[in-house]
PDB file of C-alpha atoms in Angstrom:
ATOM      1  CA  MET A   1     -13.193   4.776  60.792  1.00  0.00           C
ATOM      2  CA  LYS A   2     -11.808   1.290  60.340  1.00  0.00           C
ATOM      3  CA  ARG A   3      -9.921   0.741  57.111  1.00  0.00           C
ATOM      4  CA  PRO A   4      -9.759  -2.609  55.301  1.00  0.00           C
ATOM      5  CA  SER A   5      -6.552  -4.493  56.008  1.00  0.00           C
ATOM      6  CA  SER A   6      -6.087  -5.235  52.300  1.00  0.00           C
ATOM      7  CA  VAL A   7      -7.568  -4.124  49.012  1.00  0.00           C
ATOM      8  CA  GLU A   8      -8.000  -6.506  46.087  1.00  0.00           C
ATOM      9  CA  VAL A   9      -7.867  -4.695  42.768  1.00  0.00           C
ATOM     10  CA  GLU A  10      -6.797  -5.494  39.238  1.00  0.00           C
ATOM     11  CA  VAL A  11      -3.506  -4.062  38.071  1.00  0.00           C
ATOM     12  CA  ILE A  12      -4.034  -1.336  35.486  1.00  0.00           C
ATOM     13  CA  GLU A  13      -1.923  -1.931  32.400  1.00  0.00           C
ATOM     14  CA  LEU A  14      -1.212   1.290  30.555  1.00  0.00           C
ATOM     15  CA  PRO A  15      -0.470   1.093  26.825  1.00  0.00           C
ATOM     16  CA  ARG A  16       3.058   1.785  25.707  1.00  0.00           C
ATOM     17  CA  ALA A  17       3.678   5.121  24.050  1.00  0.00           C
ATOM     18  CA  TYR A  18       3.991   3.679  20.530  1.00  0.00           C
ATOM     19  CA  GLN A  19       0.710   1.773  20.996  1.00  0.00           C
ATOM     20  CA  ALA A  20      -1.054   4.973  22.043  1.00  0.00           C
ATOM     21  CA  VAL A  21       0.326   6.798  18.998  1.00  0.00           C
ATOM     22  CA  ALA A  22      -0.674   3.950  16.666  1.00  0.00           C
ATOM     23  CA  SER A  23      -4.186   3.887  18.155  1.00  0.00           C
ATOM     24  CA  SER A  24      -4.550   7.648  17.741  1.00  0.00           C
ATOM     25  CA  ILE A  25      -3.480   7.547  14.086  1.00  0.00           C
ATOM     26  CA  SER A  26      -5.749   4.551  13.474  1.00  0.00           C
ATOM     27  CA  ARG A  27      -8.736   6.419  14.932  1.00  0.00           C
ATOM     28  CA  LYS A  28      -8.073   9.402  12.676  1.00  0.00           C
ATOM     29  CA  VAL A  29      -7.980   7.102   9.646  1.00  0.00           C
ATOM     30  CA  MET A  30     -11.076   5.116  10.618  1.00  0.00           C
ATOM     31  CA  SER A  31     -13.053   8.291  11.362  1.00  0.00           C
ATOM     32  CA  GLY A  32     -12.198   9.702   7.946  1.00  0.00           C
ATOM     33  CA  GLU A  33     -10.292  12.644   9.393  1.00  0.00           C
ATOM     34  CA  TRP A  34      -7.266  11.309   7.521  1.00  0.00           C
ATOM     35  CA  ALA A  35      -8.688   9.920   4.284  1.00  0.00           C
ATOM     36  CA  VAL A  36      -7.302   7.053   2.211  1.00  0.00           C
ATOM     37  CA  GLY A  37      -4.646   8.478  -0.099  1.00  0.00           C
ATOM     38  CA  ALA A  38      -3.805  11.380   2.203  1.00  0.00           C
ATOM     39  CA  SER A  39      -0.172  12.135   3.049  1.00  0.00           C
ATOM     40  CA  LEU A  40       0.832  12.137   6.704  1.00  0.00           C
ATOM     41  CA  PRO A  41       3.187  14.666   8.269  1.00  0.00           C
ATOM     42  CA  GLY A  42       6.812  13.587   8.603  1.00  0.00           C
ATOM     43  CA  GLU A  43       8.140  11.621  11.567  1.00  0.00           C
ATOM     44  CA  TRP A  44       9.562  14.692  13.307  1.00  0.00           C
ATOM     45  CA  ALA A  45       6.281  16.580  12.924  1.00  0.00           C
ATOM     46  CA  LEU A  46       4.300  13.628  14.273  1.00  0.00           C
ATOM     47  CA  ALA A  47       6.693  13.243  17.198  1.00  0.00           C
ATOM     48  CA  GLU A  48       6.261  16.903  18.100  1.00  0.00           C
ATOM     49  CA  ALA A  49       2.473  16.725  17.719  1.00  0.00           C
ATOM     50  CA  PHE A  50       2.178  13.662  19.964  1.00  0.00           C
ATOM     51  CA  GLY A  51       4.835  14.814  22.413  1.00  0.00           C
ATOM     52  CA  VAL A  52       6.920  11.662  22.009  1.00  0.00           C
ATOM     53  CA  THR A  53      10.298  10.714  20.581  1.00  0.00           C
ATOM     54  CA  ARG A  54      10.893  10.029  16.909  1.00  0.00           C
ATOM     55  CA  SER A  55      11.724   6.390  17.709  1.00  0.00           C
ATOM     56  CA  THR A  56       8.282   6.029  19.310  1.00  0.00           C
ATOM     57  CA  VAL A  57       6.644   7.381  16.160  1.00  0.00           C
ATOM     58  CA  ARG A  58       8.707   5.005  14.024  1.00  0.00           C
ATOM     59  CA  GLU A  59       7.543   2.012  16.069  1.00  0.00           C
ATOM     60  CA  ALA A  60       3.915   3.140  15.762  1.00  0.00           C
ATOM     61  CA  ILE A  61       4.334   3.540  11.999  1.00  0.00           C
ATOM     62  CA  ARG A  62       5.864   0.057  11.749  1.00  0.00           C
ATOM     63  CA  VAL A  63       2.778  -1.416  13.436  1.00  0.00           C
ATOM     64  CA  LEU A  64       0.402   0.471  11.144  1.00  0.00           C
ATOM     65  CA  GLU A  65       2.356  -0.547   8.043  1.00  0.00           C
ATOM     66  CA  GLN A  66       2.037  -4.189   9.082  1.00  0.00           C
ATOM     67  CA  GLU A  67      -1.708  -3.681   9.464  1.00  0.00           C
ATOM     68  CA  GLY A  68      -1.891  -2.104   6.008  1.00  0.00           C
ATOM     69  CA  LEU A  69      -3.184   1.268   7.226  1.00  0.00           C
ATOM     70  CA  LEU A  70      -0.043   3.105   6.107  1.00  0.00           C
ATOM     71  CA  VAL A  71       2.218   2.568   3.095  1.00  0.00           C
ATOM     72  CA  ARG A  72       5.352   4.172   1.692  1.00  0.00           C
ATOM     73  CA  PRO A  73       5.400   4.427  -2.112  1.00  0.00           C
ATOM     74  CA  ARG A  74       8.526   2.839  -3.555  1.00  0.00           C
ATOM     75  CA  GLY A  75      11.477   5.207  -3.574  1.00  0.00           C
ATOM     76  CA  THR A  76       9.976   7.734  -1.141  1.00  0.00           C
ATOM     77  CA  LYS A  77       9.797   8.295   2.606  1.00  0.00           C
ATOM     78  CA  GLN A  78       6.289   9.738   2.389  1.00  0.00           C
ATOM     79  CA  LEU A  79       3.613   7.989   4.458  1.00  0.00           C
ATOM     80  CA  ILE A  80       0.259   7.495   2.739  1.00  0.00           C
ATOM     81  CA  VAL A  81      -3.018   6.405   4.333  1.00  0.00           C
ATOM     82  CA  ASN A  82      -4.013   3.068   2.808  1.00  0.00           C
ATOM     83  CA  ALA A  83      -7.039   0.751   2.754  1.00  0.00           C
ATOM     84  CA  PRO A  84      -5.910  -2.695   3.998  1.00  0.00           C
ATOM     85  CA  THR A  85      -6.299  -5.553   1.529  1.00  0.00           C
ATOM     86  CA  GLY A  86      -7.304  -9.165   2.017  1.00  0.00           C
ATOM     87  CA  VAL A  87      -3.629 -10.033   2.505  1.00  0.00           C
ATOM     88  CA  HIS A  88      -3.425  -7.860   5.623  1.00  0.00           C
ATOM     89  CA  VAL A  89      -6.694  -9.210   7.003  1.00  0.00           C
ATOM     90  CA  SER A  90      -5.725 -12.787   6.195  1.00  0.00           C
ATOM     91  CA  SER A  91      -2.373 -12.721   7.988  1.00  0.00           C
ATOM     92  CA  ARG A  92      -3.920 -11.569  11.268  1.00  0.00           C
ATOM     93  CA  MET A  93      -6.837 -13.990  11.050  1.00  0.00           C
ATOM     94  CA  THR A  94      -4.548 -16.870  10.131  1.00  0.00           C
ATOM     95  CA  ALA A  95      -2.492 -16.300  13.267  1.00  0.00           C
ATOM     96  CA  ALA A  96      -5.623 -16.181  15.441  1.00  0.00           C
ATOM     97  CA  ILE A  97      -7.118 -19.326  13.877  1.00  0.00           C
ATOM     98  CA  ILE A  98      -3.921 -21.338  14.292  1.00  0.00           C
ATOM     99  CA  LEU A  99      -3.058 -20.164  17.803  1.00  0.00           C
ATOM    100  CA  GLN A 100      -6.624 -20.655  19.050  1.00  0.00           C
ATOM    101  CA  GLN A 101      -6.502 -24.173  17.585  1.00  0.00           C
ATOM    102  CA  VAL A 102      -9.634 -23.803  15.490  1.00  0.00           C
ATOM    103  CA  THR A 103     -10.657 -27.199  14.118  1.00  0.00           C
ATOM    104  CA  PHE A 104     -11.207 -28.323  10.548  1.00  0.00           C
ATOM    105  CA  LEU A 105     -14.889 -28.846  11.408  1.00  0.00           C
ATOM    106  CA  GLU A 106     -15.263 -25.237  12.549  1.00  0.00           C
ATOM    107  CA  LEU A 107     -13.665 -23.958   9.353  1.00  0.00           C
ATOM    108  CA  TRP A 108     -15.780 -26.298   7.246  1.00  0.00           C
ATOM    109  CA  GLU A 109     -18.987 -25.059   8.903  1.00  0.00           C
ATOM    110  CA  THR A 110     -17.901 -21.518   8.086  1.00  0.00           C
ATOM    111  CA  MET A 111     -17.137 -22.622   4.539  1.00  0.00           C
ATOM    112  CA  MET A 112     -20.678 -24.008   4.227  1.00  0.00           C
ATOM    113  CA  ALA A 113     -22.061 -20.615   5.203  1.00  0.00           C
ATOM    114  CA  ILE A 114     -19.846 -18.559   2.890  1.00  0.00           C
ATOM    115  CA  GLU A 115     -19.021 -20.483  -0.298  1.00  0.00           C
ATOM    116  CA  PRO A 116     -22.603 -21.244  -1.457  1.00  0.00           C
ATOM    117  CA  ALA A 117     -23.518 -17.590  -0.877  1.00  0.00           C
ATOM    118  CA  ALA A 118     -20.495 -16.542  -2.934  1.00  0.00           C
ATOM    119  CA  ALA A 119     -21.488 -18.842  -5.799  1.00  0.00           C
ATOM    120  CA  GLU A 120     -25.068 -17.579  -5.731  1.00  0.00           C
ATOM    121  CA  ALA A 121     -23.918 -13.958  -5.888  1.00  0.00           C
ATOM    122  CA  ALA A 122     -21.351 -14.744  -8.590  1.00  0.00           C
ATOM    123  CA  ALA A 123     -24.113 -16.164 -10.805  1.00  0.00           C
ATOM    124  CA  ARG A 124     -25.691 -12.715 -10.698  1.00  0.00           C
ATOM    125  CA  HIS A 125     -22.637 -10.480 -10.886  1.00  0.00           C
ATOM    126  CA  ALA A 126     -19.739 -12.277 -12.622  1.00  0.00           C
ATOM    127  CA  THR A 127     -18.272 -10.276 -15.499  1.00  0.00           C
ATOM    128  CA  PRO A 128     -17.293 -11.828 -18.853  1.00  0.00           C
ATOM    129  CA  ASN A 129     -13.613 -11.451 -17.931  1.00  0.00           C
ATOM    130  CA  GLN A 130     -14.147 -13.211 -14.606  1.00  0.00           C
ATOM    131  CA  LEU A 131     -15.975 -16.075 -16.298  1.00  0.00           C
ATOM    132  CA  ALA A 132     -13.185 -16.347 -18.854  1.00  0.00           C
ATOM    133  CA  SER A 133     -10.642 -16.532 -16.032  1.00  0.00           C
ATOM    134  CA  LEU A 134     -12.594 -19.361 -14.389  1.00  0.00           C
ATOM    135  CA  GLU A 135     -12.770 -21.197 -17.721  1.00  0.00           C
ATOM    136  CA  GLU A 136      -9.003 -20.904 -18.091  1.00  0.00           C
ATOM    137  CA  ASN A 137      -8.640 -22.265 -14.572  1.00  0.00           C
ATOM    138  CA  GLN A 138     -10.708 -25.291 -15.573  1.00  0.00           C
ATOM    139  CA  ARG A 139      -8.567 -25.853 -18.655  1.00  0.00           C
ATOM    140  CA  LEU A 140      -5.447 -25.928 -16.479  1.00  0.00           C
ATOM    141  CA  THR A 141      -7.169 -28.093 -13.874  1.00  0.00           C
ATOM    142  CA  ALA A 142      -7.918 -30.739 -16.506  1.00  0.00           C
ATOM    143  CA  LYS A 143      -4.168 -31.014 -17.120  1.00  0.00           C
ATOM    144  CA  ALA A 144      -3.272 -31.170 -13.423  1.00  0.00           C
ATOM    145  CA  LEU A 145      -5.497 -34.012 -12.218  1.00  0.00           C
ATOM    146  CA  ARG A 146      -2.454 -36.161 -11.388  1.00  0.00           C
ATOM    147  CA  ASN A 147      -0.544 -33.325  -9.728  1.00  0.00           C
ATOM    148  CA  PRO A 148      -2.013 -32.798  -6.218  1.00  0.00           C
ATOM    149  CA  SER A 149       0.018 -29.689  -5.370  1.00  0.00           C
ATOM    150  CA  LYS A 150      -0.862 -27.947  -8.634  1.00  0.00           C
ATOM    151  CA  LEU A 151      -4.461 -29.089  -8.310  1.00  0.00           C
ATOM    152  CA  LEU A 152      -4.658 -27.556  -4.842  1.00  0.00           C
ATOM    153  CA  GLU A 153      -3.294 -24.268  -6.167  1.00  0.00           C
ATOM    154  CA  LEU A 154      -5.863 -24.223  -8.977  1.00  0.00           C
ATOM    155  CA  ASP A 155      -8.715 -25.190  -6.656  1.00  0.00           C
ATOM    156  CA  LEU A 156      -7.886 -22.314  -4.322  1.00  0.00           C
ATOM    157  CA  ALA A 157      -7.666 -19.938  -7.289  1.00  0.00           C
ATOM    158  CA  PHE A 158     -11.039 -21.157  -8.611  1.00  0.00           C
ATOM    159  CA  MET A 159     -12.781 -20.600  -5.284  1.00  0.00           C
ATOM    160  CA  ASN A 160     -11.104 -17.226  -4.830  1.00  0.00           C
ATOM    161  CA  GLY A 161     -12.226 -16.311  -8.339  1.00  0.00           C
ATOM    162  CA  ILE A 162     -15.834 -17.092  -7.480  1.00  0.00           C
ATOM    163  CA  ALA A 163     -15.599 -14.965  -4.351  1.00  0.00           C
ATOM    164  CA  GLU A 164     -14.225 -12.061  -6.387  1.00  0.00           C
ATOM    165  CA  ALA A 165     -16.985 -12.554  -8.964  1.00  0.00           C
ATOM    166  CA  SER A 166     -19.600 -12.233  -6.214  1.00  0.00           C
ATOM    167  CA  GLY A 167     -18.897  -8.505  -6.150  1.00  0.00           C
ATOM    168  CA  ASN A 168     -19.104  -8.575  -2.346  1.00  0.00           C
ATOM    169  CA  ARG A 169     -15.922  -7.150  -0.817  1.00  0.00           C
ATOM    170  CA  ALA A 170     -16.993  -7.994   2.738  1.00  0.00           C
ATOM    171  CA  LEU A 171     -17.399 -11.634   1.740  1.00  0.00           C
ATOM    172  CA  VAL A 172     -13.979 -11.675   0.072  1.00  0.00           C
ATOM    173  CA  LEU A 173     -12.297 -10.249   3.170  1.00  0.00           C
ATOM    174  CA  CYS A 174     -14.114 -12.586   5.577  1.00  0.00           C
ATOM    175  CA  ARG A 175     -13.149 -15.757   3.719  1.00  0.00           C
ATOM    176  CA  SER A 176      -9.522 -14.887   2.891  1.00  0.00           C
ATOM    177  CA  ALA A 177      -7.772 -16.570   5.842  1.00  0.00           C
ATOM    178  CA  ILE A 178     -10.394 -19.277   6.294  1.00  0.00           C
ATOM    179  CA  SER A 179     -10.230 -20.509   2.717  1.00  0.00           C
ATOM    180  CA  ASP A 180      -6.438 -20.551   2.553  1.00  0.00           C
ATOM    181  CA  LEU A 181      -6.059 -22.671   5.700  1.00  0.00           C
ATOM    182  CA  LEU A 182      -8.991 -24.936   4.867  1.00  0.00           C
ATOM    183  CA  TYR A 183      -8.019 -25.744   1.305  1.00  0.00           C
ATOM    184  CA  ARG A 184      -4.352 -26.280   2.124  1.00  0.00           C
ATOM    185  CA  ALA A 185      -5.414 -28.830   4.739  1.00  0.00           C
ATOM    186  CA  PHE A 186      -7.088 -30.684   1.852  1.00  0.00           C
ATOM    187  CA  LEU A 187      -3.834 -31.669   0.118  1.00  0.00           C
ATOM    188  CA  PRO A 188      -3.759 -35.231   1.567  1.00  0.00           C
ATOM    189  CA  VAL A 189      -7.228 -35.804   0.096  1.00  0.00           C
ATOM    190  CA  LEU A 190      -6.161 -34.718  -3.385  1.00  0.00           C
ATOM    191  CA  ARG A 191      -3.480 -37.399  -3.337  1.00  0.00           C
ATOM    192  CA  ARG A 192      -6.235 -40.022  -3.448  1.00  0.00           C
ATOM    193  CA  ALA A 193      -7.073 -41.278  -6.955  1.00  0.00           C
ATOM    194  CA  PRO A 194     -10.671 -40.069  -7.579  1.00  0.00           C
ATOM    195  CA  ALA A 195     -10.480 -36.780  -5.673  1.00  0.00           C
ATOM    196  CA  GLY A 196      -9.159 -34.697  -8.566  1.00  0.00           C
ATOM    197  CA  GLU A 197     -11.807 -35.926 -10.983  1.00  0.00           C
ATOM    198  CA  ARG A 198     -14.621 -35.237  -8.513  1.00  0.00           C
ATOM    199  CA  LEU A 199     -13.282 -31.745  -7.897  1.00  0.00           C
ATOM    200  CA  PHE A 200     -13.066 -31.069 -11.639  1.00  0.00           C
ATOM    201  CA  VAL A 201     -16.647 -32.225 -12.250  1.00  0.00           C
ATOM    202  CA  ALA A 202     -17.978 -30.076  -9.399  1.00  0.00           C
ATOM    203  CA  HIS A 203     -16.150 -27.046 -10.770  1.00  0.00           C
ATOM    204  CA  GLN A 204     -17.629 -27.721 -14.206  1.00  0.00           C
ATOM    205  CA  HIS A 205     -21.181 -27.703 -12.851  1.00  0.00           C
ATOM    206  CA  ILE A 206     -20.569 -24.576 -10.770  1.00  0.00           C
ATOM    207  CA  LEU A 207     -19.061 -22.744 -13.732  1.00  0.00           C
ATOM    208  CA  ALA A 208     -21.944 -23.813 -15.969  1.00  0.00           C
ATOM    209  CA  ALA A 209     -24.418 -22.386 -13.448  1.00  0.00           C
ATOM    210  CA  LEU A 210     -22.527 -19.087 -13.387  1.00  0.00           C
ATOM    211  CA  LYS A 211     -22.567 -18.864 -17.184  1.00  0.00           C
ATOM    212  CA  GLU A 212     -26.291 -19.685 -17.218  1.00  0.00           C
ATOM    213  CA  ARG A 213     -26.899 -16.942 -14.612  1.00  0.00           C
ATOM    214  CA  ASP A 214     -28.650 -19.487 -12.407  1.00  0.00           C
ATOM    215  CA  PRO A 215     -28.068 -18.511  -8.730  1.00  0.00           C
ATOM    216  CA  GLU A 216     -30.005 -21.451  -7.255  1.00  0.00           C
ATOM    217  CA  LYS A 217     -28.108 -23.996  -9.331  1.00  0.00           C
ATOM    218  CA  ALA A 218     -24.798 -22.359  -8.447  1.00  0.00           C
ATOM    219  CA  ARG A 219     -25.613 -22.480  -4.726  1.00  0.00           C
ATOM    220  CA  ARG A 220     -26.800 -26.087  -4.936  1.00  0.00           C
ATOM    221  CA  TRP A 221     -23.671 -27.328  -6.684  1.00  0.00           C
ATOM    222  CA  MET A 222     -21.402 -25.392  -4.347  1.00  0.00           C
ATOM    223  CA  GLU A 223     -23.159 -26.954  -1.361  1.00  0.00           C
ATOM    224  CA  ARG A 224     -22.602 -30.406  -2.891  1.00  0.00           C
ATOM    225  CA  HIS A 225     -18.973 -29.539  -3.495  1.00  0.00           C
ATOM    226  CA  CYS A 226     -18.502 -28.468   0.138  1.00  0.00           C
ATOM    227  CA  VAL A 227     -20.163 -31.639   1.450  1.00  0.00           C
ATOM    228  CA  ASP A 228     -17.955 -33.750  -0.816  1.00  0.00           C
ATOM    229  CA  PHE A 229     -14.982 -31.782   0.477  1.00  0.00           C
ATOM    230  CA  ARG A 230     -15.718 -32.915   4.035  1.00  0.00           C
ATOM    231  CA  ARG A 231     -16.414 -36.517   3.014  1.00  0.00           C
ATOM    232  CA  GLY A 232     -13.093 -36.686   1.221  1.00  0.00           C
ATOM    233  CA  TYR A 233     -11.323 -35.386   4.304  1.00  0.00           C
ATOM    234  CA  GLU A 234     -12.923 -38.044   6.492  1.00  0.00           C
ATOM    235  CA  ARG A 235     -12.322 -40.850   3.963  1.00  0.00           C
ATOM    236  CA  ALA A 236      -8.649 -39.944   3.977  1.00  0.00           C
ATOM    237  CA  GLY A 237      -8.638 -40.875   7.668  1.00  0.00           C
ATOM    238  CA  LEU A 238      -8.268 -37.284   8.872  1.00  0.00           C
ATOM    239  CA  ASP A 239      -9.967 -36.171  12.085  1.00  0.00           C
ATOM    240  CA  ILE A 240     -12.233 -33.177  11.480  1.00  0.00           C
ATOM    241  CA  ASN A 241     -12.206 -32.378  15.199  1.00  0.00           C
ATOM    242  CA  LEU A 242      -8.469 -31.712  15.298  1.00  0.00           C
ATOM    243  CA  PRO A 243      -7.032 -28.200  14.861  1.00  0.00           C
ATOM    244  CA  VAL A 244      -6.119 -27.221  11.323  1.00  0.00           C
ATOM    245  CA  PRO A 245      -2.437 -27.888  10.548  1.00  0.00           C
ATOM    246  CA  ARG A 246       0.062 -25.175  11.363  1.00  0.00           C
ATOM    247  CA  LEU A 247       1.936 -23.501   8.537  1.00  0.00           C
ATOM    248  CA  GLU A 248       5.096 -25.224   7.380  1.00  0.00           C
ATOM    249  CA  ARG A 249       8.299 -23.927   8.911  1.00  0.00           C
ATOM    250  CA  THR A 250      10.587 -21.868   6.741  1.00  0.00           C
ATOM    251  CA  ALA A 251      14.334 -22.320   6.754  1.00  0.00           C
TER     252      ALA A 251
END
């Protein structure tokens, strides 16, 4: 029988030991076998169970701590299964968005799908404390109209507050990285004279709709706010088809 002179195949890349351990622990957590709040065995016990070295287990734990699946309570060495927060989700999504060079337009289109839905849900579910927090945000915003950096911080807090008031945790997690990158790219717009006033007025109408428990009005004003957001970006001479700015370098 004649054999082929050459064989074209793809090289099989096997995961490193620490990656295999991290994946195994992650599967146990995601399946519910190891529930949130449960204590994990010590590093030596895990190393023996997986048949690897303690240093391999430590590297796997480091990865899972970064992902938010494991935490160590302050002052202890005990590992606890944890439910990742928006911070953990946001950091990974932020890296993907920046490195894949996602454009402002793509983020804005996502914003148009998420923010009006958040406002509509918030009109139904916002608690008195959440509404009071948004009112306090507006009070501070009125004092910061000539301070673009502070205004940006308050705008992001206002929009995050509406998302929280929606009562939809999936929505909050999905928008965490998107909103942070998108709104921070808006700083050059807020340096233009009328931008702060327009933002303040839009927030006033959105907040009024939430207090009136009017979902349609809340959605409508949030849609207007998002459209105005894009117009301001374009009027500032910024190209919506360019990738969102990278994060500032730290010293």
